[in-house]
Tab-separated table of C-alpha atoms in Angstrom:
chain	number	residue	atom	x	y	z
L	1	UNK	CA	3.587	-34.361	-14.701
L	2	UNK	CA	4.278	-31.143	-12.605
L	3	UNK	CA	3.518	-31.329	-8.831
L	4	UNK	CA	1.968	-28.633	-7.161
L	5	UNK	CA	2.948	-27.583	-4.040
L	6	UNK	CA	0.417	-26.709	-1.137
L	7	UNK	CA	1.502	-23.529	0.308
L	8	UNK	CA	-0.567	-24.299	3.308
L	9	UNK	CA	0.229	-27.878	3.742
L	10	UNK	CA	3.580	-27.176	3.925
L	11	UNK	CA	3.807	-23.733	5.558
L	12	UNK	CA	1.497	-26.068	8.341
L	13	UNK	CA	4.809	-28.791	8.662
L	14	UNK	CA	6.862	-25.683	9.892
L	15	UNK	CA	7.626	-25.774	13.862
L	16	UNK	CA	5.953	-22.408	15.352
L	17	UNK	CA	8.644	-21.662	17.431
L	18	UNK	CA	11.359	-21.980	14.682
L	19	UNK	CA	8.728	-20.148	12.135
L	20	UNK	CA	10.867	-17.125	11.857
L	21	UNK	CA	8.783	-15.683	9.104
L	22	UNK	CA	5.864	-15.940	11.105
L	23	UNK	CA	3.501	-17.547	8.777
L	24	UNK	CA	2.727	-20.894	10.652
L	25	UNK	CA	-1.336	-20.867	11.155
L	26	UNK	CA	-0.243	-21.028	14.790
L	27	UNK	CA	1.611	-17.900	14.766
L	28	UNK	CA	-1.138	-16.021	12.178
L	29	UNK	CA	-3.121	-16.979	14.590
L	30	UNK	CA	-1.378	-15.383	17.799
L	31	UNK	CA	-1.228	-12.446	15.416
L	32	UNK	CA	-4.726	-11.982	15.505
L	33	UNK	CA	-5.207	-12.157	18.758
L	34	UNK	CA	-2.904	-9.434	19.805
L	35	UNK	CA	-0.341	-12.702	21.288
L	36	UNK	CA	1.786	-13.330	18.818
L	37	UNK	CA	6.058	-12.961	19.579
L	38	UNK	CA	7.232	-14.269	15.726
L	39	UNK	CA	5.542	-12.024	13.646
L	40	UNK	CA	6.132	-11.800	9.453
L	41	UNK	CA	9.336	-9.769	9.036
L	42	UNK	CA	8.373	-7.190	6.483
L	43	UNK	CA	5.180	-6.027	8.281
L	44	UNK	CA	7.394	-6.001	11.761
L	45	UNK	CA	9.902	-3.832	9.701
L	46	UNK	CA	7.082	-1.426	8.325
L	47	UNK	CA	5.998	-1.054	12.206
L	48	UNK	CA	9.449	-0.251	13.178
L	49	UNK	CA	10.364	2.313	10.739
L	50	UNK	CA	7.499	3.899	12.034
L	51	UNK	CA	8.360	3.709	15.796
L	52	UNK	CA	11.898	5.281	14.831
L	53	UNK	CA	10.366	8.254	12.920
L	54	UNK	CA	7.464	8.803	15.852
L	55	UNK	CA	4.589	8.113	13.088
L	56	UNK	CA	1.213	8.215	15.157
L	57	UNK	CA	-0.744	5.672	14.080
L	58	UNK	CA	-3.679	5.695	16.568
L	59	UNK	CA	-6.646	7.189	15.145
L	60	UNK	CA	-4.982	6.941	11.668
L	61	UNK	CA	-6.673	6.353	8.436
L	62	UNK	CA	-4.544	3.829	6.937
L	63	UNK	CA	-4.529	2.414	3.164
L	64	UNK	CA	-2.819	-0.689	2.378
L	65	UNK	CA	-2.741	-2.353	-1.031
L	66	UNK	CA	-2.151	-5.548	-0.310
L	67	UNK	CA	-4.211	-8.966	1.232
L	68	UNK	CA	-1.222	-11.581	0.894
L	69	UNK	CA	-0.912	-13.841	4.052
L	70	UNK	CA	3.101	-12.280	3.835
L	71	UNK	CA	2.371	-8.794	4.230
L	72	UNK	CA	-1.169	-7.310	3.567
L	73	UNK	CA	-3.163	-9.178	6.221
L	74	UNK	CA	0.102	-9.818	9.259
L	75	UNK	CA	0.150	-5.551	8.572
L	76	UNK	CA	-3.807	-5.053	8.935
L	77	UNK	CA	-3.424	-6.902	12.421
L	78	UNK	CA	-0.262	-4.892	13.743
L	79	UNK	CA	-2.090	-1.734	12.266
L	80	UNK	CA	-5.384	-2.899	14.530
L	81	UNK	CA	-2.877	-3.535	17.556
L	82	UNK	CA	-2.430	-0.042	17.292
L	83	UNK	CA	-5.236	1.439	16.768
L	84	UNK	CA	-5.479	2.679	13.443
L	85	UNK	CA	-8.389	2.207	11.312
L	86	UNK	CA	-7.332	0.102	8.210
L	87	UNK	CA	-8.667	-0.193	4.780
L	88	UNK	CA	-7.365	-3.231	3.035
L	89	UNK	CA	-7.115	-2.356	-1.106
L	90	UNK	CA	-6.681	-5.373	-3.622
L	91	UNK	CA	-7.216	-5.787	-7.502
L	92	UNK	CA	-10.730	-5.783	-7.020
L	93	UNK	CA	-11.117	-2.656	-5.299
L	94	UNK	CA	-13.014	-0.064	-6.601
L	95	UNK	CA	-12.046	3.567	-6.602
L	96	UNK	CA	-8.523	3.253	-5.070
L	97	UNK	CA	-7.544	6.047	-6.008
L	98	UNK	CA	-10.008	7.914	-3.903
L	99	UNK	CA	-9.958	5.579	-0.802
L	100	UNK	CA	-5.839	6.436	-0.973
L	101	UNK	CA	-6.556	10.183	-0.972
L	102	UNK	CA	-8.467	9.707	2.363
L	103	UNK	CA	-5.435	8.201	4.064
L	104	UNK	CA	-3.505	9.160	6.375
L	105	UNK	CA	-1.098	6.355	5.652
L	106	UNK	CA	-0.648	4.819	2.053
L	107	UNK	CA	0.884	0.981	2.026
L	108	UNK	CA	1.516	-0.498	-0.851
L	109	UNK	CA	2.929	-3.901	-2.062
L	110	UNK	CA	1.493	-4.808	-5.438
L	111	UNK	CA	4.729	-5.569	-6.711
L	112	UNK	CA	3.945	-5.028	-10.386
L	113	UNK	CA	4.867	-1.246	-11.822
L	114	UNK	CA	3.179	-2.628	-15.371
L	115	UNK	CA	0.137	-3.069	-13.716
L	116	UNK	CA	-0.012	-0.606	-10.809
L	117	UNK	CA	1.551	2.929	-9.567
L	118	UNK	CA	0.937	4.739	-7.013
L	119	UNK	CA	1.213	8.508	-7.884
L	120	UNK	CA	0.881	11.409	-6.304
L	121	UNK	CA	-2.486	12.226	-7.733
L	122	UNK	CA	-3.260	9.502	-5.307
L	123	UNK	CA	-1.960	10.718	-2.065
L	124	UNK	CA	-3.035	13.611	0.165
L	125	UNK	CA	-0.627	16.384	1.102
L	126	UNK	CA	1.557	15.047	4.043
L	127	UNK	CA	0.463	11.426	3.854
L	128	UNK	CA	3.114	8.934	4.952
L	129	UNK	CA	3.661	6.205	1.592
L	130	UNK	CA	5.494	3.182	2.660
L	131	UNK	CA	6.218	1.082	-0.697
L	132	UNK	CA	7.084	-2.501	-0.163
L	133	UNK	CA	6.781	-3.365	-3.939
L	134	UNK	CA	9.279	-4.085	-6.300
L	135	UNK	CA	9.499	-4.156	-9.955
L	136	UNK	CA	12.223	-3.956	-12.491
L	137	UNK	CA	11.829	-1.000	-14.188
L	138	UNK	CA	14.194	-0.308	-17.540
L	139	UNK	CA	16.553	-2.588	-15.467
L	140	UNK	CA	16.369	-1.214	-12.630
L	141	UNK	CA	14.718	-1.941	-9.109
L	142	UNK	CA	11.804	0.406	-8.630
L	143	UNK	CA	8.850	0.425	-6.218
L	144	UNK	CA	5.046	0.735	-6.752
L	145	UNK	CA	5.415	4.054	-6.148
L	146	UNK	CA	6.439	7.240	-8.651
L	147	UNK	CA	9.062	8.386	-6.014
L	148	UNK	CA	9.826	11.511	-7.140
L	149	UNK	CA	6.444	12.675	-7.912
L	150	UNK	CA	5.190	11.652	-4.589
L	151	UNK	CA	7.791	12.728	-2.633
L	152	UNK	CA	6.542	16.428	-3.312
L	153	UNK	CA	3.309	15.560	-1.172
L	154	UNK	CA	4.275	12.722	1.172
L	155	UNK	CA	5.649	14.186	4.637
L	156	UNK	CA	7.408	10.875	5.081
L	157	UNK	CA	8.157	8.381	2.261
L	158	UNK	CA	10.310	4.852	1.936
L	159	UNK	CA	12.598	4.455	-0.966
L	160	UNK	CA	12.713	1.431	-3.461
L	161	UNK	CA	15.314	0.335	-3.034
L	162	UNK	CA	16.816	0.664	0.698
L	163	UNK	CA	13.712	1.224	2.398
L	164	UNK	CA	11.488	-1.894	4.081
L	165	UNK	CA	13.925	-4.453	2.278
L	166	UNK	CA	16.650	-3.991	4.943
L	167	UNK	CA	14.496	-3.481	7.593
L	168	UNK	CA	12.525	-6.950	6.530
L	169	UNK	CA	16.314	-8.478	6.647
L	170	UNK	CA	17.051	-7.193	10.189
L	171	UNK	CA	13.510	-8.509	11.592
L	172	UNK	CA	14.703	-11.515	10.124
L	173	UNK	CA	17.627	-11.705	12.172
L	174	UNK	CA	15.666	-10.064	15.321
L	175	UNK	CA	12.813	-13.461	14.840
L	176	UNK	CA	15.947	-15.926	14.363
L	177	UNK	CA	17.395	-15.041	17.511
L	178	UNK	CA	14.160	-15.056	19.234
L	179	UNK	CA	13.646	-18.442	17.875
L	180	UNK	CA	16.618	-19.737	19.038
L	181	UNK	CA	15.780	-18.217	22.523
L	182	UNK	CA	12.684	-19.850	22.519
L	183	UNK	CA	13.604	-23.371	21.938
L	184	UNK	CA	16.684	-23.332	24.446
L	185	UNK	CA	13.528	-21.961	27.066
L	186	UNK	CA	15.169	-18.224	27.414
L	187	UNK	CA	11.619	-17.075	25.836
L	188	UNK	CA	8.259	-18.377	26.329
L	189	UNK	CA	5.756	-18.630	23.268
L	190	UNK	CA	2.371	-18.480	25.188
């Protein structure tokens, strides 16, 4: 007889200030207060890349595809911090294509190119697409996103791969070492 694991059970065991993936209820939690200092890795990455391109996000109509506790909802509360007005998409959504075409900002992390692509029917002229997804695609890695038809519209656009995945990695390494200054006192988590 096979076991199932509770994600939440177990994610709950986790210390909160050695939760580098920031997924502890304590630390979702801080998150959506505006308090939190570990916060999930890819959605810190997303808020990076745009901090180093000077993306604007207050006042922002932002799309994301996506409600997981990982990435969707972590992004919708670092999207709030910032004052952008969010739209959270799933597989129940109806008419995504035309709530993407009134973005400002498309996110998307479906994951699953045999189910879902973003194209650029879907985006407005000079929206910003951040892809997150990955899929295997005739062998090779691909993101939810038809790159090369979007790219035509998008003013800004990540690849798949070698866009959010090394920028998840390095907020990785930015949340360990906080962590670790945390728990030798260097960093308070209040």
């Amino acid at each position: 007889m096979t076991k199932i694991i509770d994600e939440f059970s177990t994610i709950s065991r986790i210390s909160p200030i050695k939760d580098v993936d920031g997924l502890t209820p304590y630390n979702a939690g801080l998150l959506a207060s505006g308090r939190a200092i570990l916060k999930p890795c890819t959605p810190l990455g997303i808020m990076e890349l745009f901090d180093y391109y000077n993306i604007e996000l207050s006042g922002k109509n932002v799309v994301i595809i996506n409600r997981s506790n990982l990435v969707g909802k972590p992004l919708y509360h670092l999207m709030l911090e910032r004052d952008a007005t969010v739209t959270t998409c799933h597989s129940k959504t109806k008419n995504l294509a035309e709530q993407c075409l009134g973005a400002d900002i498309v996110i998307t992390a479906v994951g699953n190119r045999a189910h879902f692509t973003l194209t650029d029917s879907m985006i407005r002229e000079g929206a910003v697409v951040i892809d997150v997804g990955t899929s295997r695609v005739n062998g090779k890695l691909a993101g939810d996103a038809d790159y090369d038809g979007i790219i035509k519209k998008a003013s800004y656009a990540t690849p798949v791969p070698g866009g959010v995945g090394p920028m998840t990695r390095a907020m990785l390494l930015r949340n360990t070492v906080t962590a670790a200054s945390i728990s030798k006192g260097f960093v308070t988590n209040r």
